[in-house]
Protein backbone atom coordinates (compact mmCIF):
# COMPACT_ATOMS: atom_id res chain seq x y z
CA UNK A 1 0.00 0.00 0.00
CA UNK A 2 1.51 3.33 -1.06
CA UNK A 3 1.56 6.09 1.50
CA UNK A 4 2.20 9.79 1.09
CA UNK A 5 5.50 10.94 2.51
CA UNK A 6 5.38 13.79 4.97
CA UNK A 7 7.47 16.78 3.81
CA UNK A 8 10.82 17.01 5.57
CA UNK A 9 10.40 20.75 6.14
CA UNK A 10 7.53 22.23 8.05
CA UNK A 11 5.34 24.60 6.07
CA UNK A 12 6.53 27.57 8.07
CA UNK A 13 10.21 26.71 7.52
CA UNK A 14 9.65 26.17 3.79
CA UNK A 15 8.05 29.60 3.57
CA UNK A 16 10.86 31.32 5.47
CA UNK A 17 13.48 29.48 3.44
CA UNK A 18 11.84 30.54 0.17
CA UNK A 19 11.76 34.20 1.31
CA UNK A 20 15.41 34.06 2.39
CA UNK A 21 16.34 32.42 -0.91
CA UNK A 22 14.55 35.11 -2.90
CA UNK A 23 16.52 37.79 -1.03
CA UNK A 24 19.95 36.18 -0.73
CA UNK A 25 20.37 34.65 -4.20
CA UNK A 26 20.16 37.93 -6.17
CA UNK A 27 22.40 39.72 -3.65
CA UNK A 28 25.06 37.03 -3.98
CA UNK A 29 24.86 37.06 -7.77
CA UNK A 30 25.17 40.83 -7.96
CA UNK A 31 28.24 40.73 -5.75
CA UNK A 32 29.92 37.71 -7.33
CA UNK A 33 28.94 37.92 -10.99
CA UNK A 34 27.85 41.43 -11.95
CA UNK A 35 30.29 43.24 -9.60
CA UNK A 36 29.14 46.84 -10.06
CA UNK A 37 32.03 47.95 -7.83
CA UNK A 38 35.50 46.61 -6.95
CA UNK A 39 35.38 44.08 -4.12
CA UNK A 40 37.83 43.54 -1.34
CA UNK A 41 38.85 39.94 -0.57
CA UNK A 42 36.66 39.98 2.56
CA UNK A 43 33.66 41.16 0.53
CA UNK A 44 34.24 38.36 -1.98
CA UNK A 45 34.27 35.83 0.87
CA UNK A 46 31.09 37.34 2.31
CA UNK A 47 29.30 37.16 -1.05
CA UNK A 48 30.53 33.59 -1.53
CA UNK A 49 29.11 32.60 1.87
CA UNK A 50 25.81 34.31 1.03
CA UNK A 51 25.74 32.42 -2.27
CA UNK A 52 26.42 29.06 -0.58
CA UNK A 53 23.72 29.73 2.03
CA UNK A 54 21.26 30.62 -0.74
CA UNK A 55 22.13 27.43 -2.63
CA UNK A 56 21.63 25.37 0.54
CA UNK A 57 18.25 27.02 1.16
CA UNK A 58 17.24 26.34 -2.44
CA UNK A 59 18.12 22.67 -2.11
CA UNK A 60 16.29 22.46 1.22
CA UNK A 61 13.14 23.95 -0.30
CA UNK A 62 13.30 21.72 -3.38
CA UNK A 63 13.99 18.48 -1.53
CA UNK A 64 12.19 19.21 1.73
CA UNK A 65 8.79 19.99 0.22
CA UNK A 66 6.50 17.74 -1.80
CA UNK A 67 6.92 19.72 -5.03
CA UNK A 68 10.08 17.92 -6.13
CA UNK A 69 9.37 14.39 -5.02
CA UNK A 70 7.94 11.81 -7.34
CA UNK A 71 5.20 9.86 -5.66
CA UNK A 72 4.05 6.39 -6.65
CA UNK A 73 0.72 6.22 -8.46
CA UNK A 74 -2.03 6.38 -5.88
CA UNK A 75 0.26 7.73 -3.13
CA UNK A 76 -1.33 11.17 -3.22
CA UNK A 77 -4.95 11.67 -2.31
CA UNK A 78 -7.17 13.58 -4.73
CA UNK A 79 -6.63 16.96 -3.04
CA UNK A 80 -2.82 16.56 -2.99
CA UNK A 81 -2.76 15.52 -6.64
CA UNK A 82 -4.85 18.57 -7.61
CA UNK A 83 -2.62 20.93 -5.59
CA UNK A 84 0.53 19.48 -7.15
CA UNK A 85 -0.92 19.77 -10.66
CA UNK A 86 -1.95 23.37 -9.95
CA UNK A 87 1.51 24.27 -8.64
CA UNK A 88 3.19 22.76 -11.71
CA UNK A 89 0.75 24.46 -14.07
CA UNK A 90 1.20 27.84 -12.39
CA UNK A 91 4.99 27.53 -12.41
CA UNK A 92 5.01 26.68 -16.12
CA UNK A 93 2.77 29.66 -16.89
CA UNK A 94 4.99 32.00 -14.86
CA UNK A 95 8.11 30.67 -16.56
CA UNK A 96 6.50 31.00 -19.99
CA UNK A 97 5.62 34.64 -19.33
CA UNK A 98 9.12 35.36 -18.01
CA UNK A 99 10.69 33.73 -21.05
CA UNK A 100 8.45 35.75 -23.38
CA UNK A 101 9.33 38.99 -21.53
CA UNK A 102 13.04 38.14 -21.61
CA UNK A 103 12.93 37.34 -25.34
CA UNK A 104 11.02 40.55 -26.09
CA UNK A 105 13.45 42.65 -24.02
CA UNK A 106 16.49 41.03 -25.60
CA UNK A 107 15.09 41.42 -29.11
CA UNK A 108 14.18 45.06 -28.62
CA UNK A 109 17.44 45.94 -26.86
CA UNK A 110 19.69 44.36 -29.50
CA UNK A 111 17.79 45.13 -32.72
CA UNK A 112 17.49 48.82 -33.45
CA UNK A 113 16.85 49.80 -29.83
CA UNK A 114 14.43 52.61 -30.62
CA UNK A 115 13.04 52.43 -27.07
CA UNK A 116 16.32 53.33 -25.36
CA UNK A 117 16.61 50.01 -23.49
CA UNK A 118 20.01 49.19 -22.03
CA UNK A 119 21.89 46.76 -24.24
CA UNK A 120 22.36 43.49 -22.38
CA UNK A 121 25.87 42.24 -21.78
CA UNK A 122 26.70 38.57 -22.18
CA UNK A 123 27.16 38.10 -18.42
CA UNK A 124 23.74 39.60 -17.67
CA UNK A 125 22.02 37.38 -20.23
CA UNK A 126 23.71 34.27 -18.83
CA UNK A 127 22.84 35.32 -15.28
CA UNK A 128 19.18 35.85 -16.17
CA UNK A 129 18.99 32.45 -17.88
CA UNK A 130 20.61 30.73 -14.88
CA UNK A 131 18.12 32.44 -12.57
CA UNK A 132 15.24 31.30 -14.75
CA UNK A 133 16.48 27.72 -14.54
CA UNK A 134 16.74 27.92 -10.75
CA UNK A 135 13.31 29.50 -10.56
CA UNK A 136 11.87 26.68 -12.68
CA UNK A 137 13.25 24.15 -10.19
CA UNK A 138 12.22 25.96 -7.01
CA UNK A 139 8.88 27.47 -8.01
CA UNK A 140 6.61 24.37 -7.73
CA UNK A 141 7.91 23.61 -4.22
CA UNK A 142 7.58 27.23 -3.13
CA UNK A 143 4.03 27.44 -4.49
CA UNK A 144 3.08 24.28 -2.60
CA UNK A 145 4.70 25.61 0.58
CA UNK A 146 2.69 28.82 0.38
CA UNK A 147 -0.58 27.04 -0.47
CA UNK A 148 -0.29 24.51 2.35
CA UNK A 149 -2.00 25.63 5.55
CA UNK A 150 0.28 26.02 8.57
CA UNK A 151 -0.37 23.40 11.25
CA UNK A 152 -0.45 24.24 14.94
CA UNK A 153 2.57 21.93 15.35
CA UNK A 154 4.63 24.13 12.97
Coordinates of N, CA, C and O in Angstrom, one line a residue:
X1 N 0.8 -1.2 0.0 CA 0.0 0.0 0.0 C 0.9 1.2 0.0 O 1.7 1.4 0.9
X2 N 0.7 2.1 -1.0 CA 1.5 3.3 -1.1 C 1.0 4.4 -0.1 O -0.2 4.6 0.1
X3 N 1.9 5.0 0.6 CA 1.6 6.1 1.5 C 2.3 7.4 1.1 O 3.3 7.4 0.5
X4 N 1.6 8.5 1.4 CA 2.2 9.8 1.1 C 3.3 10.1 2.1 O 3.1 10.0 3.3
X5 N 4.4 10.6 1.6 CA 5.5 10.9 2.5 C 5.2 12.3 3.1 O 4.7 13.2 2.4
X6 N 5.5 12.5 4.3 CA 5.4 13.8 5.0 C 6.6 14.7 4.6 O 7.7 14.2 4.5
X7 N 6.3 15.9 4.2 CA 7.5 16.8 3.8 C 8.5 16.9 4.9 O 8.2 16.9 6.1
X8 N 9.8 16.9 4.6 CA 10.8 17.0 5.6 C 10.9 18.4 6.3 O 11.3 18.5 7.4
X9 N 10.4 19.4 5.6 CA 10.4 20.7 6.1 C 9.0 21.1 6.6 O 8.0 20.7 5.9
X10 N 8.9 21.8 7.7 CA 7.5 22.2 8.1 C 7.1 23.3 7.1 O 8.0 23.9 6.4
X11 N 5.8 23.6 7.0 CA 5.3 24.6 6.1 C 5.9 26.0 6.4 O 6.4 26.7 5.5
X12 N 6.0 26.3 7.7 CA 6.5 27.6 8.1 C 8.0 27.7 7.7 O 8.4 28.7 7.2
X13 N 8.8 26.7 7.9 CA 10.2 26.7 7.5 C 10.4 26.8 6.0 O 11.2 27.6 5.5
X14 N 9.6 26.1 5.3 CA 9.6 26.2 3.8 C 9.3 27.6 3.3 O 10.0 28.1 2.4
X15 N 8.4 28.2 3.9 CA 8.0 29.6 3.6 C 9.2 30.6 3.9 O 9.6 31.4 3.1
X16 N 9.7 30.4 5.1 CA 10.9 31.3 5.5 C 12.1 31.1 4.6 O 12.8 32.0 4.2
X17 N 12.3 29.8 4.3 CA 13.5 29.5 3.4 C 13.3 30.1 2.0 O 14.2 30.6 1.4
X18 N 12.1 30.0 1.5 CA 11.8 30.5 0.2 C 12.0 32.1 0.2 O 12.5 32.6 -0.8
X19 N 11.6 32.7 1.2 CA 11.8 34.2 1.3 C 13.2 34.5 1.4 O 13.7 35.4 0.7
X20 N 14.0 33.8 2.3 CA 15.4 34.1 2.4 C 16.1 33.8 1.1 O 17.0 34.5 0.7
X21 N 15.7 32.7 0.4 CA 16.3 32.4 -0.9 C 16.1 33.5 -1.9 O 17.0 33.9 -2.6
X22 N 14.9 34.0 -2.0 CA 14.5 35.1 -2.9 C 15.3 36.4 -2.6 O 15.6 37.2 -3.5
X23 N 15.7 36.6 -1.4 CA 16.5 37.8 -1.0 C 18.0 37.6 -1.2 O 18.7 38.4 -1.7
X24 N 18.5 36.4 -0.8 CA 20.0 36.2 -0.7 C 20.5 35.8 -2.1 O 21.7 36.3 -2.4
X25 N 19.8 35.1 -2.9 CA 20.4 34.7 -4.2 C 20.7 35.8 -5.1 O 21.8 35.9 -5.6
X26 N 19.8 36.8 -5.3 CA 20.2 37.9 -6.2 C 21.3 38.8 -5.6 O 22.2 39.2 -6.3
X27 N 21.3 38.9 -4.3 CA 22.4 39.7 -3.7 C 23.7 39.1 -3.9 O 24.7 39.7 -4.3
X28 N 23.8 37.8 -3.7 CA 25.1 37.0 -4.0 C 25.5 37.1 -5.4 O 26.7 37.3 -5.8
X29 N 24.5 37.0 -6.3 CA 24.9 37.1 -7.8 C 25.3 38.4 -8.2 O 26.2 38.6 -9.0
X30 N 24.7 39.5 -7.6 CA 25.2 40.8 -8.0 C 26.6 41.0 -7.5 O 27.4 41.6 -8.2
X31 N 26.9 40.6 -6.3 CA 28.2 40.7 -5.8 C 29.3 39.9 -6.4 O 30.4 40.3 -6.6
X32 N 28.9 38.6 -6.8 CA 29.9 37.7 -7.3 C 30.0 37.8 -8.8 O 31.1 37.6 -9.4
X33 N 28.9 38.0 -9.5 CA 28.9 37.9 -11.0 C 28.9 39.3 -11.7 O 29.7 39.6 -12.5
X34 N 28.0 40.1 -11.3 CA 27.9 41.4 -11.9 C 28.9 42.4 -11.5 O 29.5 43.1 -12.3
X35 N 29.2 42.4 -10.2 CA 30.3 43.2 -9.6 C 30.2 44.7 -10.1 O 31.1 45.2 -10.8
X36 N 29.2 45.4 -9.6 CA 29.1 46.8 -10.1 C 30.2 47.7 -9.4 O 30.3 48.9 -9.8
X37 N 31.0 47.2 -8.5 CA 32.0 48.0 -7.8 C 33.2 47.0 -7.5 O 33.0 45.8 -7.5
X38 N 34.4 47.5 -7.3 CA 35.5 46.6 -7.0 C 35.3 46.0 -5.6 O 34.8 46.7 -4.7
X39 N 35.6 44.8 -5.4 CA 35.4 44.1 -4.1 C 36.7 43.8 -3.4 O 37.7 43.4 -4.1
X40 N 36.7 44.0 -2.1 CA 37.8 43.5 -1.3 C 37.8 42.0 -1.2 O 36.7 41.4 -1.4
X41 N 38.9 41.4 -0.8 CA 38.9 39.9 -0.6 C 37.8 39.5 0.5 O 37.2 38.5 0.3
X42 N 37.7 40.3 1.5 CA 36.7 40.0 2.6 C 35.2 40.1 2.0 O 34.4 39.2 2.3
X43 N 35.0 41.0 1.1 CA 33.7 41.2 0.5 C 33.4 40.0 -0.4 O 32.3 39.5 -0.4
X44 N 34.4 39.5 -1.1 CA 34.2 38.4 -2.0 C 33.9 37.1 -1.2 O 33.0 36.3 -1.5
X45 N 34.6 37.0 0.0 CA 34.3 35.8 0.9 C 32.8 35.9 1.4 O 32.1 35.0 1.4
X46 N 32.4 37.1 1.8 CA 31.1 37.3 2.3 C 30.0 37.0 1.2 O 29.1 36.3 1.5
X47 N 30.2 37.5 0.0 CA 29.3 37.2 -1.0 C 29.3 35.7 -1.4 O 28.3 35.1 -1.7
X48 N 30.5 35.0 -1.3 CA 30.5 33.6 -1.5 C 29.8 32.8 -0.5 O 29.0 31.9 -0.8
X49 N 29.9 33.3 0.8 CA 29.1 32.6 1.9 C 27.6 32.8 1.7 O 26.8 31.9 1.8
X50 N 27.2 34.0 1.3 CA 25.8 34.3 1.0 C 25.3 33.4 -0.1 O 24.2 32.8 0.0
X51 N 26.1 33.3 -1.1 CA 25.7 32.4 -2.3 C 25.6 31.0 -1.8 O 24.6 30.3 -2.2
X52 N 26.5 30.4 -1.0 CA 26.4 29.1 -0.6 C 25.2 28.8 0.3 O 24.5 27.8 0.3
X53 N 24.9 29.8 1.2 CA 23.7 29.7 2.0 C 22.5 29.7 1.2 O 21.5 28.9 1.4
X54 N 22.4 30.6 0.2 CA 21.3 30.6 -0.7 C 21.1 29.3 -1.5 O 20.0 28.8 -1.6
X55 N 22.2 28.7 -1.9 CA 22.1 27.4 -2.6 C 21.6 26.3 -1.7 O 20.8 25.5 -2.1
X56 N 22.1 26.3 -0.4 CA 21.6 25.4 0.5 C 20.1 25.5 0.8 O 19.4 24.6 0.9
X57 N 19.7 26.8 0.9 CA 18.3 27.0 1.2 C 17.4 26.6 0.0 O 16.3 26.0 0.1
X58 N 17.9 26.8 -1.2 CA 17.2 26.3 -2.4 C 17.1 24.8 -2.5 O 16.0 24.3 -2.8
X59 N 18.2 24.1 -2.2 CA 18.1 22.7 -2.1 C 17.2 22.2 -1.0 O 16.4 21.2 -1.2
X60 N 17.2 22.9 0.1 CA 16.3 22.5 1.2 C 14.8 22.6 0.8 O 14.0 21.8 1.1
X61 N 14.5 23.7 0.1 CA 13.1 23.9 -0.3 C 12.7 22.9 -1.4 O 11.6 22.3 -1.3
X62 N 13.6 22.7 -2.3 CA 13.3 21.7 -3.4 C 13.1 20.3 -2.8 O 12.2 19.6 -3.2
X63 N 14.0 19.9 -2.0 CA 14.0 18.5 -1.5 C 13.1 18.3 -0.3 O 12.4 17.3 -0.2
X64 N 13.0 19.3 0.5 CA 12.2 19.2 1.7 C 10.7 19.5 1.6 O 10.0 19.4 2.6
X65 N 10.2 19.8 0.4 CA 8.8 20.0 0.2 C 8.3 19.0 -0.8 O 9.1 18.5 -1.6
X66 N 7.0 18.8 -0.9 CA 6.5 17.7 -1.8 C 6.6 18.1 -3.3 O 6.3 17.3 -4.1
X67 N 6.9 19.3 -3.6 CA 6.9 19.7 -5.0 C 7.9 19.0 -5.9 O 7.7 18.9 -7.1
X68 N 9.0 18.5 -5.3 CA 10.1 17.9 -6.1 C 10.0 16.4 -6.1 O 10.7 15.8 -6.9
X69 N 9.4 15.8 -5.2 CA 9.4 14.4 -5.0 C 8.4 13.7 -6.0 O 7.3 14.2 -6.3
X70 N 8.8 12.6 -6.5 CA 7.9 11.8 -7.3 C 7.3 10.8 -6.5 O 7.9 10.0 -5.7
X71 N 6.0 10.8 -6.5 CA 5.2 9.9 -5.7 C 4.7 8.7 -6.5 O 4.4 8.9 -7.7
X72 N 4.6 7.5 -5.9 CA 4.0 6.4 -6.6 C 2.6 6.7 -7.0 O 1.9 7.4 -6.3
X73 N 2.1 6.0 -8.1 CA 0.7 6.2 -8.5 C -0.2 5.8 -7.3 O 0.0 4.7 -6.8
X74 N -1.1 6.7 -7.0 CA -2.0 6.4 -5.9 C -1.5 6.8 -4.5 O -2.2 6.7 -3.5
X75 N -0.3 7.3 -4.4 CA 0.3 7.7 -3.1 C -0.3 9.0 -2.7 O -0.4 9.3 -1.5
X76 N -0.7 9.9 -3.6 CA -1.3 11.2 -3.2 C -2.8 11.0 -3.2 O -3.4 10.4 -4.1
X77 N -3.5 11.7 -2.2 CA -4.9 11.7 -2.3 C -5.4 12.7 -3.4 O -4.6 13.4 -4.0
X78 N -6.7 12.8 -3.6 CA -7.2 13.6 -4.7 C -6.8 15.1 -4.5 O -6.4 15.7 -5.5
X79 N -6.9 15.6 -3.3 CA -6.6 17.0 -3.0 C -5.1 17.2 -3.3 O -4.8 18.2 -3.9
X80 N -4.3 16.4 -2.8 CA -2.8 16.6 -3.0 C -2.4 16.5 -4.5 O -1.6 17.3 -4.9
X81 N -3.1 15.6 -5.2 CA -2.8 15.5 -6.6 C -3.2 16.8 -7.4 O -2.5 17.3 -8.2
X82 N -4.4 17.3 -7.0 CA -4.9 18.6 -7.6 C -3.9 19.7 -7.3 O -3.6 20.6 -8.1
X83 N -3.5 19.8 -6.0 CA -2.6 20.9 -5.6 C -1.3 20.8 -6.3 O -0.7 21.9 -6.7
X84 N -0.7 19.6 -6.4 CA 0.5 19.5 -7.1 C 0.4 19.9 -8.6 O 1.2 20.6 -9.2
X85 N -0.7 19.4 -9.2 CA -0.9 19.8 -10.7 C -1.1 21.3 -10.8 O -0.6 21.9 -11.8
X86 N -1.8 21.9 -9.9 CA -2.0 23.4 -9.9 C -0.6 24.1 -9.8 O -0.3 25.1 -10.5
X87 N 0.2 23.6 -8.9 CA 1.5 24.3 -8.6 C 2.4 24.1 -9.9 O 3.1 25.1 -10.3
X88 N 2.4 23.0 -10.5 CA 3.2 22.8 -11.7 C 2.7 23.6 -12.9 O 3.4 24.2 -13.6
X89 N 1.3 23.7 -13.0 CA 0.8 24.5 -14.1 C 1.1 25.9 -13.9 O 1.4 26.6 -14.8
X90 N 0.9 26.4 -12.7 CA 1.2 27.8 -12.4 C 2.7 28.2 -12.6 O 3.0 29.2 -13.2
X91 N 3.6 27.3 -12.2 CA 5.0 27.5 -12.4 C 5.3 27.5 -13.9 O 6.2 28.4 -14.3
X92 N 4.7 26.7 -14.7 CA 5.0 26.7 -16.1 C 4.5 27.9 -16.8 O 5.1 28.5 -17.7
X93 N 3.3 28.4 -16.3 CA 2.8 29.7 -16.9 C 3.7 30.9 -16.5 O 3.9 31.7 -17.4
X94 N 4.1 30.9 -15.3 CA 5.0 32.0 -14.9 C 6.3 32.0 -15.7 O 6.8 33.0 -16.2
X95 N 6.9 30.8 -15.8 CA 8.1 30.7 -16.6 C 7.9 31.0 -18.0 O 8.8 31.6 -18.7
X96 N 6.8 30.6 -18.6 CA 6.5 31.0 -20.0 C 6.4 32.5 -20.2 O 7.0 33.1 -21.1
X97 N 5.7 33.2 -19.2 CA 5.6 34.6 -19.3 C 7.0 35.3 -19.1 O 7.3 36.3 -19.8
X98 N 7.8 34.8 -18.2 CA 9.1 35.4 -18.0 C 10.0 35.2 -19.2 O 10.7 36.1 -19.6
X99 N 9.9 34.0 -19.8 CA 10.7 33.7 -21.1 C 10.2 34.6 -22.2 O 11.1 35.2 -23.0
X100 N 8.9 34.8 -22.3 CA 8.4 35.8 -23.4 C 8.9 37.2 -23.1 O 9.4 37.9 -24.1
X101 N 8.9 37.6 -21.9 CA 9.3 39.0 -21.5 C 10.8 39.1 -21.8 O 11.3 40.1 -22.3
X102 N 11.6 38.1 -21.4 CA 13.0 38.1 -21.6 C 13.4 38.2 -23.1 O 14.2 39.0 -23.5
X103 N 12.7 37.4 -23.9 CA 12.9 37.3 -25.3 C 12.6 38.7 -26.0 O 13.3 39.2 -26.8
X104 N 11.4 39.3 -25.6 CA 11.0 40.5 -26.1 C 12.0 41.6 -25.7 O 12.4 42.4 -26.6
X105 N 12.5 41.7 -24.5 CA 13.4 42.7 -24.0 C 14.8 42.5 -24.8 O 15.3 43.5 -25.3
X106 N 15.2 41.3 -24.9 CA 16.5 41.0 -25.6 C 16.4 41.4 -27.1 O 17.3 42.1 -27.6
X107 N 15.3 41.1 -27.7 CA 15.1 41.4 -29.1 C 15.0 42.9 -29.3 O 15.6 43.4 -30.3
X108 N 14.3 43.6 -28.5 CA 14.2 45.1 -28.6 C 15.5 45.8 -28.3 O 15.8 46.8 -28.9
X109 N 16.2 45.3 -27.3 CA 17.4 45.9 -26.9 C 18.6 45.7 -27.8 O 19.5 46.5 -27.9
X110 N 18.6 44.6 -28.6 CA 19.7 44.4 -29.5 C 19.4 44.7 -31.0 O 20.3 44.7 -31.8
X111 N 18.2 44.9 -31.3 CA 17.8 45.1 -32.7 C 17.2 46.5 -32.9 O 16.0 46.7 -32.7
X112 N 18.0 47.5 -33.2 CA 17.5 48.8 -33.5 C 17.4 49.7 -32.2 O 17.8 50.8 -32.2
X113 N 16.9 49.1 -31.1 CA 16.9 49.8 -29.8 C 16.3 51.2 -29.9 O 16.8 52.2 -29.4
X114 N 15.1 51.3 -30.5 CA 14.4 52.6 -30.6 C 13.8 53.0 -29.3 O 13.4 54.2 -29.1
X115 N 13.7 52.1 -28.3 CA 13.0 52.4 -27.1 C 14.0 52.9 -26.0 O 13.7 53.2 -24.9
X116 N 15.3 52.9 -26.3 CA 16.3 53.3 -25.4 C 16.6 52.3 -24.3 O 17.1 52.7 -23.2
X117 N 16.3 51.0 -24.5 CA 16.6 50.0 -23.5 C 18.1 49.8 -23.4 O 18.8 49.9 -24.4
X118 N 18.6 49.5 -22.2 CA 20.0 49.2 -22.0 C 20.4 47.9 -22.8 O 19.6 46.9 -22.7
X119 N 21.5 47.9 -23.5 CA 21.9 46.8 -24.2 C 22.4 45.7 -23.3 O 23.3 46.0 -22.5
X120 N 21.9 44.5 -23.3 CA 22.4 43.5 -22.4 C 23.7 43.0 -22.7 O 24.1 42.7 -23.8
X121 N 24.6 42.9 -21.6 CA 25.9 42.2 -21.8 C 25.7 40.7 -21.7 O 24.7 40.2 -21.2
X122 N 26.7 40.0 -22.2 CA 26.7 38.6 -22.2 C 26.5 38.0 -20.8 O 25.7 37.1 -20.6
X123 N 27.2 38.6 -19.8 CA 27.2 38.1 -18.4 C 25.7 38.3 -17.9 O 25.2 37.4 -17.2
X124 N 25.1 39.4 -18.2 CA 23.7 39.6 -17.7 C 22.8 38.6 -18.3 O 21.9 38.1 -17.6
X125 N 22.9 38.3 -19.6 CA 22.0 37.4 -20.2 C 22.2 36.0 -19.6 O 21.2 35.3 -19.3
X126 N 23.4 35.6 -19.4 CA 23.7 34.3 -18.8 C 23.2 34.2 -17.4 O 22.5 33.2 -17.0
X127 N 23.3 35.3 -16.7 CA 22.8 35.3 -15.3 C 21.3 35.2 -15.2 O 20.8 34.5 -14.4
X128 N 20.6 35.9 -16.1 CA 19.2 35.8 -16.2 C 18.7 34.4 -16.6 O 17.7 33.9 -16.0
X129 N 19.4 33.8 -17.5 CA 19.0 32.5 -17.9 C 19.2 31.5 -16.7 O 18.4 30.6 -16.5
X130 N 20.3 31.6 -16.0 CA 20.6 30.7 -14.9 C 19.5 30.9 -13.8 O 19.0 30.0 -13.2
X131 N 19.2 32.2 -13.6 CA 18.1 32.4 -12.6 C 16.8 31.8 -13.0 O 16.0 31.4 -12.2
X132 N 16.5 31.9 -14.3 CA 15.2 31.3 -14.7 C 15.3 29.8 -14.6 O 14.2 29.2 -14.2
X133 N 16.4 29.2 -14.8 CA 16.5 27.7 -14.5 C 16.3 27.4 -13.1 O 15.6 26.4 -12.7
X134 N 16.9 28.1 -12.2 CA 16.7 27.9 -10.7 C 15.3 28.2 -10.3 O 14.7 27.4 -9.6
X135 N 14.7 29.2 -10.9 CA 13.3 29.5 -10.6 C 12.4 28.4 -11.0 O 11.5 28.0 -10.3
X136 N 12.7 27.8 -12.2 CA 11.9 26.7 -12.7 C 11.9 25.5 -11.7 O 11.0 24.8 -11.5
X137 N 13.1 25.3 -11.1 CA 13.2 24.2 -10.2 C 12.6 24.4 -8.8 O 12.1 23.5 -8.2
X138 N 12.7 25.6 -8.4 CA 12.2 26.0 -7.0 C 10.8 26.3 -7.0 O 10.1 26.1 -6.0
X139 N 10.2 26.9 -8.0 CA 8.9 27.5 -8.0 C 7.8 26.5 -7.6 O 6.9 26.8 -6.8
X140 N 7.7 25.3 -8.2 CA 6.6 24.4 -7.7 C 6.6 24.1 -6.2 O 5.6 24.1 -5.6
X141 N 7.8 23.9 -5.7 CA 7.9 23.6 -4.2 C 7.5 24.8 -3.4 O 6.8 24.7 -2.4
X142 N 7.9 26.0 -3.8 CA 7.6 27.2 -3.1 C 6.1 27.5 -3.2 O 5.5 27.9 -2.2
X143 N 5.5 27.2 -4.3 CA 4.0 27.4 -4.5 C 3.3 26.5 -3.6 O 2.3 26.9 -2.9
X144 N 3.7 25.2 -3.5 CA 3.1 24.3 -2.6 C 3.3 24.7 -1.1 O 2.4 24.5 -0.3
X145 N 4.5 25.2 -0.8 CA 4.7 25.6 0.6 C 3.8 26.8 1.0 O 3.3 26.8 2.1
X146 N 3.5 27.7 0.0 CA 2.7 28.8 0.4 C 1.2 28.5 0.3 O 0.4 29.2 0.9
X147 N 0.8 27.4 -0.4 CA -0.6 27.0 -0.5 C -1.0 26.1 0.6 O -2.2 25.8 0.8
X148 N 0.0 25.5 1.3 CA -0.3 24.5 2.3 C -0.6 25.3 3.6 O 0.2 26.1 4.0
X149 N -1.7 24.9 4.3 CA -2.0 25.6 5.5 C -1.0 25.3 6.6 O -0.5 24.2 6.7
X150 N -0.7 26.2 7.5 CA 0.3 26.0 8.6 C -0.4 25.3 9.7 O -1.5 25.7 10.2
X151 N 0.2 24.2 10.1 CA -0.4 23.4 11.2 C 0.0 24.1 12.6 O 0.9 24.8 12.7
X152 N -0.8 23.7 13.6 CA -0.4 24.2 14.9 C 0.9 23.7 15.4 O 1.6 24.4 16.2
X153 N 1.3 22.5 14.9 CA 2.6 21.9 15.4 C 3.7 22.7 14.8 O 4.8 22.7 15.3
X154 N 3.6 23.4 13.6 CA 4.6 24.1 13.0 C 5.0 25.3 13.9 O 6.0 25.8 13.8

